[in-house]
Amino acid sequence: MNIGFEQIEFSLPKKRISNNILSSENPDWDFTKIFPKTGITNRFISEDNESCIDLAIKALTKINPSSLSIADALIFVTQTPPRTIPHCSCVIQGKLGIPNNIMVDLS
């Protein structure tokens, strides 16, 4: 049995806020340690009507449709799932018509 990743894709929201902007909006916060500790220089902010499921579907449009039809699994990873049931990966599967394969959410 061989297991591996054939392709990994991602999608980020268009709105981006830098540490500099956050620093000017929050002068009482100490931003000097954020980049050295986390490597974070920007935050990407979703629109009010945009969820991580929408972003995942945008990312999956980068993959060849024939690859999706033969994929053995879809692994959906987020820190902010909009729901617990049904699982986000299953919602994505239904919206894109991906065959019944292994669907996994990691949150």
C-alpha positions as a Python dict, from the first residue, in 0.01 Angstrom:
ca = {
    (1, 'M'): (0, 0, 0),
    (2, 'N'): (141, 336, -104),
    (3, 'I'): (19, 651, 64),
    (4, 'G'): (119, 1000, -38),
    (5, 'F'): (6, 1344, -139),
    (6, 'E'): (-28, 1407, -509),
    (7, 'Q'): (-126, 1773, -483),
    (8, 'I'): (-183, 2030, -209),
    (9, 'E'): (-370, 2354, -276),
    (10, 'F'): (-486, 2648, -69),
    (11, 'S'): (-682, 2968, -102),
    (12, 'L'): (-658, 3283, 107),
    (13, 'P'): (-909, 3564, 146),
    (14, 'K'): (-830, 3877, -57),
    (15, 'K'): (-831, 4119, 239),
    (16, 'R'): (-486, 4138, 399),
    (17, 'I'): (-385, 4326, 713),
    (18, 'S'): (-16, 4368, 793),
    (19, 'N'): (149, 4388, 1134),
    (20, 'N'): (223, 4755, 1059),
    (21, 'I'): (-144, 4834, 1006),
    (22, 'L'): (-244, 4644, 1320),
    (23, 'S'): (29, 4821, 1513),
    (24, 'S'): (-99, 5164, 1410),
    (25, 'E'): (-457, 5065, 1496),
    (26, 'N'): (-356, 4915, 1833),
    (27, 'P'): (-74, 5127, 1978),
    (28, 'D'): (-94, 4956, 2319),
    (29, 'W'): (-10, 4613, 2176),
    (30, 'D'): (352, 4493, 2155),
    (31, 'F'): (408, 4378, 1796),
    (32, 'T'): (786, 4346, 1823),
    (33, 'K'): (765, 3978, 1922),
    (34, 'I'): (503, 3856, 1674),
    (35, 'F'): (721, 3803, 1368),
    (36, 'P'): (1025, 3654, 1549),
    (37, 'K'): (802, 3408, 1739),
    (38, 'T'): (545, 3319, 1471),
    (39, 'G'): (676, 3432, 1132),
    (40, 'I'): (343, 3610, 1079),
    (41, 'T'): (361, 3937, 888),
    (42, 'N'): (4, 3949, 755),
    (43, 'R'): (-341, 3826, 845),
    (44, 'F'): (-593, 3735, 579),
    (45, 'I'): (-950, 3830, 667),
    (46, 'S'): (-1255, 3666, 512),
    (47, 'E'): (-1552, 3865, 394),
    (48, 'D'): (-1865, 3834, 609),
    (49, 'N'): (-2024, 3599, 356),
    (50, 'E'): (-1707, 3394, 290),
    (51, 'S'): (-1635, 3076, 487),
    (52, 'C'): (-1345, 2835, 495),
    (53, 'I'): (-1561, 2601, 286),
    (54, 'D'): (-1579, 2868, 12),
    (55, 'L'): (-1201, 2906, 27),
    (56, 'A'): (-1153, 2530, 4),
    (57, 'I'): (-1374, 2511, -303),
    (58, 'K'): (-1167, 2792, -462),
    (59, 'A'): (-850, 2596, -385),
    (60, 'L'): (-993, 2276, -533),
    (61, 'T'): (-1072, 2454, -860),
    (62, 'K'): (-693, 2471, -910),
    (63, 'I'): (-681, 2091, -929),
    (64, 'N'): (-747, 1904, -1252),
    (65, 'P'): (-1108, 1774, -1229),
    (66, 'S'): (-1000, 1426, -1336),
    (67, 'S'): (-761, 1417, -1038),
    (68, 'L'): (-1051, 1489, -802),
    (69, 'S'): (-1252, 1201, -946),
    (70, 'I'): (-973, 950, -877),
    (71, 'A'): (-854, 1091, -542),
    (72, 'D'): (-872, 843, -257),
    (73, 'A'): (-923, 1108, 11),
    (74, 'L'): (-991, 1473, 77),
    (75, 'I'): (-831, 1617, 390),
    (76, 'F'): (-977, 1951, 495),
    (77, 'V'): (-773, 2151, 749),
    (78, 'T'): (-886, 2467, 929),
    (79, 'Q'): (-867, 2631, 1269),
    (80, 'T'): (-1212, 2784, 1226),
    (81, 'P'): (-1471, 2531, 1107),
    (82, 'P'): (-1813, 2692, 1053),
    (83, 'R'): (-1986, 2372, 1163),
    (84, 'T'): (-1918, 2035, 1323),
    (85, 'I'): (-2191, 1831, 1155),
    (86, 'P'): (-2198, 1765, 868),
    (87, 'H'): (-1822, 1772, 837),
    (88, 'C'): (-1685, 2045, 610),
    (89, 'S'): (-1513, 1790, 387),
    (90, 'C'): (-1849, 1620, 325),
    (91, 'V'): (-2012, 1954, 239),
    (92, 'I'): (-1729, 2023, -7),
    (93, 'Q'): (-1767, 1672, -149),
    (94, 'G'): (-2137, 1734, -211),
    (95, 'K'): (-2090, 2079, -367),
    (96, 'L'): (-1820, 1958, -606),
    (97, 'G'): (-1967, 1616, -679),
    (98, 'I'): (-1655, 1432, -566),
    (99, 'P'): (-1706, 1051, -560),
    (100, 'N'): (-1756, 871, -230),
    (101, 'N'): (-1403, 854, -95),
    (102, 'I'): (-1246, 918, 243),
    (103, 'M'): (-1338, 1265, 372),
    (104, 'V'): (-1150, 1394, 678),
    (105, 'D'): (-1165, 1721, 870),
    (106, 'L'): (-870, 1831, 1085),
    (107, 'S'): (-946, 2124, 1311),
}
